[in-house]
Coordinates of C-alpha atoms in Angstrom, one line a residue:
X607 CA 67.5 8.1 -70.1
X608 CA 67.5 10.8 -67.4
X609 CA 70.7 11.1 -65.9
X610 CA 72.6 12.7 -62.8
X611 CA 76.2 12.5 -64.8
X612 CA 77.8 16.4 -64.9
X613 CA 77.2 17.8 -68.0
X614 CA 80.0 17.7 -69.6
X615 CA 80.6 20.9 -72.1
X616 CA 80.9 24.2 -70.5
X617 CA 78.0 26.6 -70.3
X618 CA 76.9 28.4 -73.4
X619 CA 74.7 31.6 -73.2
X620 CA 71.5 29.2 -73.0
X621 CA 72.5 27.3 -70.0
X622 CA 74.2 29.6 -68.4
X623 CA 70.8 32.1 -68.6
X624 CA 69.1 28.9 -67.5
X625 CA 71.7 27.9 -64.1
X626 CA 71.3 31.7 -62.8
X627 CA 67.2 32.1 -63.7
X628 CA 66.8 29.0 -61.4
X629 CA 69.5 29.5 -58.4
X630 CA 69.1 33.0 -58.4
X631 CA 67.1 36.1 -58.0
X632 CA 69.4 38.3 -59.5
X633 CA 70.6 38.4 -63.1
X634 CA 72.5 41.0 -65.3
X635 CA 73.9 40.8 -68.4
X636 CA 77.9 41.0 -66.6
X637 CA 76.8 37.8 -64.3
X638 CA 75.8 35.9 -67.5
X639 CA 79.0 36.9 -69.3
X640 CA 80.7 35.8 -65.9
X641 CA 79.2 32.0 -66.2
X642 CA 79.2 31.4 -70.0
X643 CA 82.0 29.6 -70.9
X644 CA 82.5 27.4 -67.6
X645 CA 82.0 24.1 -66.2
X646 CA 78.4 24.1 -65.2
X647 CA 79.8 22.1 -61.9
X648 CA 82.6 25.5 -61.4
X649 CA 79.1 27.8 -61.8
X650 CA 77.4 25.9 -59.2
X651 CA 80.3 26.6 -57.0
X652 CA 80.5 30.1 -57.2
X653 CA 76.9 30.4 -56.6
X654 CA 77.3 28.4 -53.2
X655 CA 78.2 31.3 -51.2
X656 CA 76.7 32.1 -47.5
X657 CA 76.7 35.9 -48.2
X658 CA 76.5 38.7 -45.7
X659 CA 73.5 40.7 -45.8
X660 CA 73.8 44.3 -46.8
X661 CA 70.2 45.4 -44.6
X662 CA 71.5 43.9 -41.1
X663 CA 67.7 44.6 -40.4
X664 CA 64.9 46.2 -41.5
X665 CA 64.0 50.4 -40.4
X666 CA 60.3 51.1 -40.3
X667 CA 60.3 55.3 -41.3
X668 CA 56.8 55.3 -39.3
X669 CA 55.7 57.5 -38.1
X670 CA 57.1 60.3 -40.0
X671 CA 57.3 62.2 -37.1
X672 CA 59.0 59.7 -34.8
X673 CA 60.1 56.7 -36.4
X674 CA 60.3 53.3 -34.9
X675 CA 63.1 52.7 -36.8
X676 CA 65.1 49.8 -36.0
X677 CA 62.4 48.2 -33.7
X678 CA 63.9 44.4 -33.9
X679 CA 66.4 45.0 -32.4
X680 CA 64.4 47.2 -29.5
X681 CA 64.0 45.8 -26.2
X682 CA 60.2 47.0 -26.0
X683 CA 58.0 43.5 -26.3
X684 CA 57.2 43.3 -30.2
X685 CA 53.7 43.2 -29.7
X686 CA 54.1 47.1 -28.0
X687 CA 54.8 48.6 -31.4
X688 CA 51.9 50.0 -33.7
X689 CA 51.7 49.0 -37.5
X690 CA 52.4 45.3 -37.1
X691 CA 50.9 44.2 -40.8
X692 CA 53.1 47.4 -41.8
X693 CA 56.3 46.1 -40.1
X694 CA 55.9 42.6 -41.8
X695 CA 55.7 44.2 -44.9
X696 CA 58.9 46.2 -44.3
X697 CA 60.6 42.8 -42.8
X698 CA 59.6 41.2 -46.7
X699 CA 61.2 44.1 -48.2
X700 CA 64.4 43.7 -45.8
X701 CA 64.7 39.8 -47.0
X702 CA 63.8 40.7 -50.4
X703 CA 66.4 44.1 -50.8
X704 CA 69.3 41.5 -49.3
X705 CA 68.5 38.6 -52.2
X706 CA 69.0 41.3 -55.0
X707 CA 72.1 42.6 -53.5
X708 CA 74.8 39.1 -54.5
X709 CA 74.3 36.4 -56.8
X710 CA 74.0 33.5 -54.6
X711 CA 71.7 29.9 -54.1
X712 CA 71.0 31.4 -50.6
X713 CA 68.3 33.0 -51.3
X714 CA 66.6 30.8 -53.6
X715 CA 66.8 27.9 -50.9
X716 CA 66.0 30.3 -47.9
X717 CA 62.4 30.9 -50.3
X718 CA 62.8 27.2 -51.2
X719 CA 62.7 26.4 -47.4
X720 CA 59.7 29.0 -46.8
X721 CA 57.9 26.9 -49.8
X722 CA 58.7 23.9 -47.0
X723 CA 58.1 25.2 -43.7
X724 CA 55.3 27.6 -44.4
X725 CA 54.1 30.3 -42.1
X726 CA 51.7 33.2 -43.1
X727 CA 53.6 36.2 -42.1
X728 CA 49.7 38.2 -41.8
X729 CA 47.8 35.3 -40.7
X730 CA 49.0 34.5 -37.7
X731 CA 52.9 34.5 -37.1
X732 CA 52.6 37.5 -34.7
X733 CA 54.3 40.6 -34.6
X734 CA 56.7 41.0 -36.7
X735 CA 60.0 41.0 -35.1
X736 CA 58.8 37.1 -34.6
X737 CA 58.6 37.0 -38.8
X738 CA 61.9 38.7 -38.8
X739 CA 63.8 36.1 -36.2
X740 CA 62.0 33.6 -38.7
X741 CA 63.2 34.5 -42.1
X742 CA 66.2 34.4 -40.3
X743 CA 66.2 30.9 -39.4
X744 CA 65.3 30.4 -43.0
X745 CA 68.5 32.4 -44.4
X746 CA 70.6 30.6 -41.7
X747 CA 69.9 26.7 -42.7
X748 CA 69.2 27.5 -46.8
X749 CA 72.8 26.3 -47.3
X750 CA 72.7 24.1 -44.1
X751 CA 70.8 20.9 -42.9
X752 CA 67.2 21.0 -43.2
X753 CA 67.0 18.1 -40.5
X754 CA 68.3 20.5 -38.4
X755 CA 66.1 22.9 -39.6
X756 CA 63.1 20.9 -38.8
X757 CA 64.2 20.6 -35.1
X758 CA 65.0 24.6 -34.8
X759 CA 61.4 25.4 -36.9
X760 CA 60.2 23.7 -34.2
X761 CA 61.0 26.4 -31.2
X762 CA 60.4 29.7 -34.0
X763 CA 58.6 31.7 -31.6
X764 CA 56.4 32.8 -35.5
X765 CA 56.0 28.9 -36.0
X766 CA 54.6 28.3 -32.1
X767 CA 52.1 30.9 -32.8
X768 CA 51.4 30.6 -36.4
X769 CA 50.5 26.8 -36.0
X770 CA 49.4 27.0 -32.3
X771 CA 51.9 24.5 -30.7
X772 CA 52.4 27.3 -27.9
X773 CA 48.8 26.6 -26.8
X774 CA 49.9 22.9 -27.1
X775 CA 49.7 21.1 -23.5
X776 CA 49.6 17.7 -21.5
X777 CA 46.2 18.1 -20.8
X778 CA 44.7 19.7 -23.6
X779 CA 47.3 18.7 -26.7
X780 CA 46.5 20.8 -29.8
X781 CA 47.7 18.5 -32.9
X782 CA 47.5 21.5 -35.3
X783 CA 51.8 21.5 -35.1
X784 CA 51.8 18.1 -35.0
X785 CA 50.2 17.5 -38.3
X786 CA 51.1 19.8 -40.6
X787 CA 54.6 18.8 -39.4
X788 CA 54.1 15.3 -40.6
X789 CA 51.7 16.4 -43.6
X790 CA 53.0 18.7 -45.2
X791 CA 57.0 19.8 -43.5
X792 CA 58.3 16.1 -43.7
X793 CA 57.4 12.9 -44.7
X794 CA 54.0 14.2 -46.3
X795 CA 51.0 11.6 -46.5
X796 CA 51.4 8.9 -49.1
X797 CA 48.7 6.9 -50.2
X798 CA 45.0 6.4 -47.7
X799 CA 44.7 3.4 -46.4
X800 CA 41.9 4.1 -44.0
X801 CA 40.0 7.0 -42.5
X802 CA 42.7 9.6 -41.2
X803 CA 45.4 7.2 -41.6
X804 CA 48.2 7.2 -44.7
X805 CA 50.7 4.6 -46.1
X806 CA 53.1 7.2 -44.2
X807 CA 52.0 7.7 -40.8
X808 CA 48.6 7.8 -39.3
X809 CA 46.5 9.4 -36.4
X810 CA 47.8 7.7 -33.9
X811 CA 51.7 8.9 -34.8
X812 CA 49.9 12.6 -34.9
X813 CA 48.5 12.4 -31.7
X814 CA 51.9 11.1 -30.2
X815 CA 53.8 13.7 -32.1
X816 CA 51.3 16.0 -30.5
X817 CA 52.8 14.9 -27.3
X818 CA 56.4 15.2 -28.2
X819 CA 56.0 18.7 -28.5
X820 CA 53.2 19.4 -25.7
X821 CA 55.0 22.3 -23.4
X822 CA 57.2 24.2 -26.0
X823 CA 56.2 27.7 -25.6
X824 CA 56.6 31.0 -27.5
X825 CA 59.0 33.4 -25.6
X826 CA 57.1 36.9 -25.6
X827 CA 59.9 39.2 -25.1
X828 CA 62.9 36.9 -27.5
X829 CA 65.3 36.3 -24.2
X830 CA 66.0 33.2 -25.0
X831 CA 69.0 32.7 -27.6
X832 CA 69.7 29.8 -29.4
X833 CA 73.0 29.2 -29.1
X834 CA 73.3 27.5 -32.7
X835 CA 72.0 30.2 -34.8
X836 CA 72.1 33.2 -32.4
X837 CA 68.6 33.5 -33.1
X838 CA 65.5 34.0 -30.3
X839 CA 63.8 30.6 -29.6
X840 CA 60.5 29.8 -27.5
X841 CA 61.2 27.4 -23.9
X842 CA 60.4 24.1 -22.8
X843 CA 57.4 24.5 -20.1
X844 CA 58.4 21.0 -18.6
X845 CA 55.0 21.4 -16.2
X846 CA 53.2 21.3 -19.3
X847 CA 55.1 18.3 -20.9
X848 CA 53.5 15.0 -21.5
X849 CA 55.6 13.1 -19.2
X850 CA 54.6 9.6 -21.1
X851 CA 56.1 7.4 -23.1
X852 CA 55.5 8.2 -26.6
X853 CA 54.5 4.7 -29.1
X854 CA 54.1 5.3 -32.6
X855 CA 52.7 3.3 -35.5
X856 CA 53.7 0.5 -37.8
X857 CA 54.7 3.1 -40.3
X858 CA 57.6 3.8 -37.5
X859 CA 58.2 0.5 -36.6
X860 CA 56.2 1.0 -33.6
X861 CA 59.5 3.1 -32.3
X862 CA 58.5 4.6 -28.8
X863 CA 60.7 7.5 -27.7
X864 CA 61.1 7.8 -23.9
X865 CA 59.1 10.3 -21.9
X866 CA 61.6 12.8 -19.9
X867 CA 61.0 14.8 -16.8
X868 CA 63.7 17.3 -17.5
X869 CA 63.8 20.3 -19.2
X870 CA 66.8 18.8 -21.6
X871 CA 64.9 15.7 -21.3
X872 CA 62.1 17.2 -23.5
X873 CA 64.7 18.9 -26.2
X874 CA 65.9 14.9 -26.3
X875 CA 62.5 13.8 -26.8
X876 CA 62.1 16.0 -30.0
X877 CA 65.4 15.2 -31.3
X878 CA 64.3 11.6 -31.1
X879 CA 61.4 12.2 -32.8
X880 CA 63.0 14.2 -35.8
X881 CA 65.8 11.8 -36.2
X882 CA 62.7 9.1 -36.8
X883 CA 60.7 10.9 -38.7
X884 CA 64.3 11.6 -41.5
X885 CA 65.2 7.7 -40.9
X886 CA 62.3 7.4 -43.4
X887 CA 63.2 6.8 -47.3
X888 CA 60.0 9.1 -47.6
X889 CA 60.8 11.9 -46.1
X890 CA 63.8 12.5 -48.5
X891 CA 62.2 11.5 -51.1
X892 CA 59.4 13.8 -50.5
X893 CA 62.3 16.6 -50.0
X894 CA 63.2 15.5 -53.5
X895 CA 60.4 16.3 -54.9
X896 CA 60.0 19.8 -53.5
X897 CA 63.6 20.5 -55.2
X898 CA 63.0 18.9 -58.3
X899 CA 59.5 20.7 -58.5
X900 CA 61.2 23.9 -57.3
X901 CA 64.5 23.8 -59.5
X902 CA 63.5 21.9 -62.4
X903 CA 59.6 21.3 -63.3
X904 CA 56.1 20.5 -62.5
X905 CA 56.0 17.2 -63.5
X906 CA 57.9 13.9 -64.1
X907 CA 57.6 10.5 -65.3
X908 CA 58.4 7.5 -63.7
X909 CA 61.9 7.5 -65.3
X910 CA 62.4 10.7 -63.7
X911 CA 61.5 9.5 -60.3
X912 CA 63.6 6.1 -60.6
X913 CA 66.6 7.9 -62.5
X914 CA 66.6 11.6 -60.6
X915 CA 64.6 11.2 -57.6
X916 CA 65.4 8.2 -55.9
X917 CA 69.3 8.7 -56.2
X918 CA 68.9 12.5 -55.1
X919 CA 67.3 11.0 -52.3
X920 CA 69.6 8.2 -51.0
X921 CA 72.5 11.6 -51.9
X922 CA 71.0 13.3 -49.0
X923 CA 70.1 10.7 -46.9
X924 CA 73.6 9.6 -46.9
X925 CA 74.9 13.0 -46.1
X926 CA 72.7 13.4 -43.2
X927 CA 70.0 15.6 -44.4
X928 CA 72.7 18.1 -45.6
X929 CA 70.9 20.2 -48.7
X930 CA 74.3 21.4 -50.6
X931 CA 75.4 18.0 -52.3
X932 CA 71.9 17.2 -53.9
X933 CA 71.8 20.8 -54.6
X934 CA 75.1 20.2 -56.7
X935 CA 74.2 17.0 -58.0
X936 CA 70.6 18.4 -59.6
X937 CA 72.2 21.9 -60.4
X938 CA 75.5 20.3 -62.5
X939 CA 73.6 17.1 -63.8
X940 CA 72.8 16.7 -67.7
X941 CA 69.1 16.4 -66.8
X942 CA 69.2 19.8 -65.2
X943 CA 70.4 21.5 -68.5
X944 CA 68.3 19.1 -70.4
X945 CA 71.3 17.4 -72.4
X946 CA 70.4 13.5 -71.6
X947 CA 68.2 12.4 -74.3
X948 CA 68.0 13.1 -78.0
X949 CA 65.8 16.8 -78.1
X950 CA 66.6 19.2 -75.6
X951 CA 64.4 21.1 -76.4
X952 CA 61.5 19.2 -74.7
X953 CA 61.9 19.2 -71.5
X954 CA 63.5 21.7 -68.9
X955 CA 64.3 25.1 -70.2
X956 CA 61.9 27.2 -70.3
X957 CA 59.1 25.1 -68.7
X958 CA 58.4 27.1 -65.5
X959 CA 56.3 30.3 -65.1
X960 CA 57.8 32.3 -63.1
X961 CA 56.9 33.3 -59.9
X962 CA 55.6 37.2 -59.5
X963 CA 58.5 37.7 -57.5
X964 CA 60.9 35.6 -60.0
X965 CA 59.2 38.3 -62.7
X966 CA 60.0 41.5 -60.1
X967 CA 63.5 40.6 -58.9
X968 CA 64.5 40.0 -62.9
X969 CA 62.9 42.6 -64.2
X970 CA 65.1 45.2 -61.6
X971 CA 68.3 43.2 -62.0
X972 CA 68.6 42.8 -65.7
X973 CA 67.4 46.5 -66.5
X974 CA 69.1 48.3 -63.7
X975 CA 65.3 49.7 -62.8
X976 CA 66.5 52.4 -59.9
X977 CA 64.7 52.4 -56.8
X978 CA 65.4 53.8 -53.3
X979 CA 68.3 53.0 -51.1
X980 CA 66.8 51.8 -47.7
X981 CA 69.5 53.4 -46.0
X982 CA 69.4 57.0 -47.5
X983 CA 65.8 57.2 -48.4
X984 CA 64.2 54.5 -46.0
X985 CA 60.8 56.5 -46.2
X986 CA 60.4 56.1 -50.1
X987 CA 62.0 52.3 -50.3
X988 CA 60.0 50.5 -47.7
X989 CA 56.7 52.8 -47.8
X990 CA 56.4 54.1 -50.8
X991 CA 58.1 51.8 -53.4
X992 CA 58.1 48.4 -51.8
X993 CA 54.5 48.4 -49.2
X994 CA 52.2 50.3 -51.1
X995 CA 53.9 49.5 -54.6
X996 CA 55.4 46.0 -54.8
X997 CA 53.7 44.6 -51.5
X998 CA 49.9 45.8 -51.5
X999 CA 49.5 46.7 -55.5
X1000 CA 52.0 44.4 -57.8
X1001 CA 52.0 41.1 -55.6
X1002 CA 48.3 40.8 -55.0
X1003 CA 46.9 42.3 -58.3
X1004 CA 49.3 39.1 -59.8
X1005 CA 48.1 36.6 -57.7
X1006 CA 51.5 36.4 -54.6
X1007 CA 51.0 37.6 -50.8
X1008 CA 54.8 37.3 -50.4
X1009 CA 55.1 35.2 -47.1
X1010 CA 51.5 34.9 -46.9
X1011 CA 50.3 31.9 -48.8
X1012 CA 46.7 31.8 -48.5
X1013 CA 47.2 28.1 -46.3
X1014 CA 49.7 26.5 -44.8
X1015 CA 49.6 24.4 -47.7
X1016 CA 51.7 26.9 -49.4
X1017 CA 51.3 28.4 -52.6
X1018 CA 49.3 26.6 -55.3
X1019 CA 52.3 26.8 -57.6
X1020 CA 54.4 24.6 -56.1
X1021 CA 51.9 21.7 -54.6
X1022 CA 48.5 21.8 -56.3
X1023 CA 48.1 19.4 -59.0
X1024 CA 47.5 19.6 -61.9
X1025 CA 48.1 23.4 -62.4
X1026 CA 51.1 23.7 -60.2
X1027 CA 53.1 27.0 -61.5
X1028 CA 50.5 27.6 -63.9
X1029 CA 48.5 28.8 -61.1
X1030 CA 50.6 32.4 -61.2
X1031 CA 49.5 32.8 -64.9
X1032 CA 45.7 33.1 -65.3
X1033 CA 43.2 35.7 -66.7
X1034 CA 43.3 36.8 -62.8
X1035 CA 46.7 38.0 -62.5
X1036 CA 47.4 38.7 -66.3
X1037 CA 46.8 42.3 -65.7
X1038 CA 49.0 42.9 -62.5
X1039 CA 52.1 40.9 -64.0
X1040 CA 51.3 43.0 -67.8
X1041 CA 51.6 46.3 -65.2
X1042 CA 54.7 45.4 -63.5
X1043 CA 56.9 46.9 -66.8
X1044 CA 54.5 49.6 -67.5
X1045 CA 54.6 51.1 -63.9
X1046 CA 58.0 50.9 -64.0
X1047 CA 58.8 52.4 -67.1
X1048 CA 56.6 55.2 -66.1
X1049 CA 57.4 55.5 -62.6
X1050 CA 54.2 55.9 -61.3
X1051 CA 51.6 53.0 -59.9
X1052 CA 49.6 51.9 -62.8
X1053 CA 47.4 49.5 -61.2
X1054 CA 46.1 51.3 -58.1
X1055 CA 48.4 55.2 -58.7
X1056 CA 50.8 56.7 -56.9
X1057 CA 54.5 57.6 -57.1
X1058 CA 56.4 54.3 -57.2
X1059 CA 59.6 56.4 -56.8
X1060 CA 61.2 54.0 -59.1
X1061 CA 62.5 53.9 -62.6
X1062 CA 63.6 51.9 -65.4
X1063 CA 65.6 53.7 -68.1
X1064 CA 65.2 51.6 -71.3
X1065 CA 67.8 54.7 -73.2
X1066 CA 70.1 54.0 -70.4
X1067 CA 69.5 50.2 -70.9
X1068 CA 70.6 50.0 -74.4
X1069 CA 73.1 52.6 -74.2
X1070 CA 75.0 50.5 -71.4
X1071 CA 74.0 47.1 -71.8
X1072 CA 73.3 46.5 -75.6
X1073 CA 76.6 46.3 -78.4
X1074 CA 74.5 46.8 -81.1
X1075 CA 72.0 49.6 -80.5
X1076 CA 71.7 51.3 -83.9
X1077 CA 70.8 48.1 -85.7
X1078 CA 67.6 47.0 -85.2
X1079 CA 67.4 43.5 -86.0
X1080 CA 70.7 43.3 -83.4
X1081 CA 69.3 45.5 -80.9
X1082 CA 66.2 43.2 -80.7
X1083 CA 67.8 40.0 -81.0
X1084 CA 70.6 41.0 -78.0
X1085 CA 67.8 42.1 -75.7
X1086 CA 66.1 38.7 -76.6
X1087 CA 68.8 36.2 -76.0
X1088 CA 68.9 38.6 -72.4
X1089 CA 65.3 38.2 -71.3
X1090 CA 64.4 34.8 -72.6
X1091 CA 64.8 30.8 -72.4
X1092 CA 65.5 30.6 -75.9
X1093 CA 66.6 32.6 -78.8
X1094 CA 64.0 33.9 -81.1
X1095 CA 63.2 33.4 -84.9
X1096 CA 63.3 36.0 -87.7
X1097 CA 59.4 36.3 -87.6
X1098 CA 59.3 37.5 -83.5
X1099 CA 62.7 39.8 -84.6
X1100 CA 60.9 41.3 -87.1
X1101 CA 57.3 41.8 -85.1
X1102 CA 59.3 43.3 -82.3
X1103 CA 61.5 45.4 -84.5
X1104 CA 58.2 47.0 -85.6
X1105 CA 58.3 49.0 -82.3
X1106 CA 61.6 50.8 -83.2
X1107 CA 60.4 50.9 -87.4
X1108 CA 57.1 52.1 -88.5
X1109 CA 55.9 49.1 -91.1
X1110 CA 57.1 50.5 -94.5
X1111 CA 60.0 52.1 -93.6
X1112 CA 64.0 50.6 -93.6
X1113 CA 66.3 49.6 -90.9
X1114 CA 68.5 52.6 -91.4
X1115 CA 65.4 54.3 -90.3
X1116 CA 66.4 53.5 -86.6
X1117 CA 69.5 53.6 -87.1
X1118 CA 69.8 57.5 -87.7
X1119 CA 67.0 58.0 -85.1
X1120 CA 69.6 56.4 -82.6
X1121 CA 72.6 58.5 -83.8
X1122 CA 70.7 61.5 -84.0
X1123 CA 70.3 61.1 -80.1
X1124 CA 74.0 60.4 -79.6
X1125 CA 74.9 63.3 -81.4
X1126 CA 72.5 66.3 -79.5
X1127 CA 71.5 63.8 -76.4
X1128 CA 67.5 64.4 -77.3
X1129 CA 66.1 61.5 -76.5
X1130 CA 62.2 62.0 -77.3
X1131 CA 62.2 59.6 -80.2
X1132 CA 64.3 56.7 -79.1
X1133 CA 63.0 56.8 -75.5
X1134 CA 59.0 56.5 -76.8
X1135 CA 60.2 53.8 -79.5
X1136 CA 62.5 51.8 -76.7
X1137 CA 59.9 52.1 -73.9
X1138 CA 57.2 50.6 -76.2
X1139 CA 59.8 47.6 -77.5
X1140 CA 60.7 47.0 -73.7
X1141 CA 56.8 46.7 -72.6
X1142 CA 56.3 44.4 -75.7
X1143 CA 59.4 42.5 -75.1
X1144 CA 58.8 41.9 -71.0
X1145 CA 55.4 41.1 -71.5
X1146 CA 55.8 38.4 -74.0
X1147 CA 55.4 35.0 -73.9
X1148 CA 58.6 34.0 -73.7
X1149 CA 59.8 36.3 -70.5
X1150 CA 57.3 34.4 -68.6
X1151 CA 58.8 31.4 -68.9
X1152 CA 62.6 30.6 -67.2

């Protein structure tokens, strides 16, 4: 039966590798060592932590001859500066640079909430101090209330533009906001039962959603503050405001929210209508399912949705939209670590492929890869290394426009049945996610060239890292129970020992290979032999799966 109980024994090595790979971008063999051994309810606590960001903001190096530098927090317009698409990059390598830096949910739920309330950061959010105020936003509710969230989204001067609700007026109402609010942010659709119309809401509580937020505006030059978050916000035009009373549908219980002639009176108006919207059992439910689809797998039964679902969503209901108790409930439950039925070994561990940027931020957290510090070397970490690297070579030869989803839909992975996260694994993006290690390892672009101006040291690796380096069969198996779900047989120790062994030729081959280059620090041998195992090893089945 799938339960919500805590787990009650303290986390081995599996679950441990298991709790971080989900909450976390980050993960080193220290953090694990840190987690094993407690209770898993104790680990979700120490990952609940609303941690300072390293990169106040990002610095575009651009032109090298006179830099823009800091330009979010310029007073020009945001629109004035050149390189826009450039500068959105650079924000994405900002948000991504401050999610390696602490292990922490944050950052998980700020991308969990970008999964939610999708904008495309190259497809029409606007310049890109607009995407910066946005991610922002995100990072400030991940640990918060994503009913207030919902309201705040609604004034994001990147969400007015991206979805059009600027151009959104009394007189000519554009519903683009309006839907995609109901459709895909909140309650989502539920079953047809006519033409345009859902078990959920129909066209008529569109078109008076429509209204609710006809007159809010995007705020060109970010001068007004919201007082909450500290964060630019877009304005009320109340001249533009649908003055009317607002009656919704059946599915609301025909609710009508007062038409205001006030500035405040319109802020009301949309409060209203978000506090109607999260009175539905749907809309938390359908929140529930993002998590569960996000934290714990594609798919469920209908034991899952009665036992797991359900309960997570009267949990936040009954906390008032707040995301941190369902987060500990999933995170510490024996579902989560797959300990409620007889095999566990079915079900949750290792059933997601990861994400490209699941695969990257691993990848340079459990190897110690070495790339440019943003603040010394901002020229080579957000141009060279992140941009033309990670941004315009690695994420879109694997199939991921960080913050630019193809729709507003999302990414495929996490809504479009029945592939879901096997969307990021196809014969499509094989080759960019295989090139990933191999351009790192090398330091040099392998997909598209270039100097990547990064480095992972797979001598340094195991010299730090592993206990056992000069056995083979230990060496393999500790890199192993690092990298993947589960530990690996004697069959996958012995193929991937072959990298370190020619076939034929005994253990105590590598093991005087290894001393050898302890004892006259030539590292020729072991650094070909290790670089090969680590390519193998990272490109296996198993590290695709967390």
């Amino acid at each position: 039966m799938a339960s919500l109980n805590p787990l009650g024994p303290n986390l081995d090595l599996r679950k441990a590798k298991h709790l971080l790979r989900r909450a976390s971008f980050s993960l080193t063999r220290e953090q694990l060592n840190t987690f094993v051994g407690i209770a898993a309810s104790e680990a979700v606590n120490l990952l609940i932590k609303d941690t300072t960001n390293v990169l106040v903001e990002p610095y575009d190096p651009l032109p090298t001859s006179n830099p823009d530098g800091f330009w979010t927090s310029s007073t020009e317009l945001p629109n004035s500066f050149l390189g826009q698409g450039r500068k959105r990059g650079f924000v994405s390598a900002w948000w991504w640079y401050n999610a390696m830096q602490s292990l922490t949910l944050k950052h998980k739920l700020s991308f969990f909430l970008h999964t939610s309330f999708t904008v495309g950061k190259d497809s029409g959010v606007g310049a890109a101090t607009y995407f910066f105020d946005h991610l922002n936003l995100l990072d400030f509710y991940a640990l918060g209330n994503i009913k207030t969230l919902a309201k705040k989204i609604t004034l994001d001067n990147g969400m007015l533009d991206y979805l059009d609700n600027t151009q959104n007026n009394k007189n000519n109402p554009n519903e683009n906001y309006a839907r995609e609010f109901l459709e895909l942010f909140t309650i989502l659709k539920g079953q047809q039962v006519g033409e345009g119309n859902y078990t959920n809401y129909t066209e008529i509580d569109i078109q008076q959603a429509a209204k609710v937020f006809s007159g809010f505006k995007k705020r060109n030059d970010r001068s007004d503050i919201d007082p909450d978050t500290n964060i630019p916000m877009g304005y009320i035009n109340i001249n533009q405001h649908d003055l009317n009373y607002k009656t919704f549908s059946n599915a609301f219980n025909n609710q009508v929210i007062t038409g205001k002639t006030t500035e405040t009176g319109a802020f009301e108006e949309l409060d209203d209508f978000v506090e109607m919207v999260f009175a539905q059992p749907e809309t938390a439910k359908a929140y529930c399912r993002k998590l569960y689809r996000y934290f714990v797998k594609s798919e469920w039964d209908q034991e899952v949705e009665t036992d797991i679902i359900t309960p997570l969503a009267q949990i936040l209901m009954d906390n008032n939209y707040e995301l941190l108790p369902v987060i500990k409930t999933l995170l510490s439950s024996e579902h989560f670590y797959d300990a409620d039925d007889g095999d566990a070994t079915d079900n949750i561990i290792g059933s997601i492929i990861k994400s490209p940027l699941q695969l990257l931020s691993e990848i340079c957290s459990i190897f110690s890869v070495t790339y440019p510090n943003p603040n010394s070397d901002p020229l080579r970490f957000y141009s060279n290394f992140f941009f033309n690297f990670i941004h315009n070579s690695y994420f879109k030869a694997a199939g991921m426009e960080l913050h630019n989803p193809d729709s507003v839909a999302g990414y495929p992975a996490y809504y479009q049945e029945p592939s879901f996260d096997r969307n990021w694994f196809s014969s499509n993006t094989l080759i960019g996610r295989y090139k990933l290690i191999e351009s790192l390892i090398e330091g040099k672009n392998t997909i598209t060239g270039g100097n990547i101006y990064a480095k992972l040291d797979a001598v340094q690796f195991v010299k730090n890292k592993i206990d056992n380096p000069t056995d083979p069969n230990l060496l393999v198996s500790e890199i192993a129970d690092l990298l993947y779900p589960e530990s690996i047989d004697s069959d996958r120790i012995n193929y991937f020992k072959s990298f370190l062994v020619d076939e034929g030729f005994p253990d105590y081959y590598w093991s005087g290979t290894w001393s050898q280059y302890l004892n006259d620090g030539d590292d020729t041998t072991v650094r070909t032999r290790l670089n090969a195992l680590i390519i193998a090893m990272v490109n296996a089945a198993e590290f695709q799966l967390m």
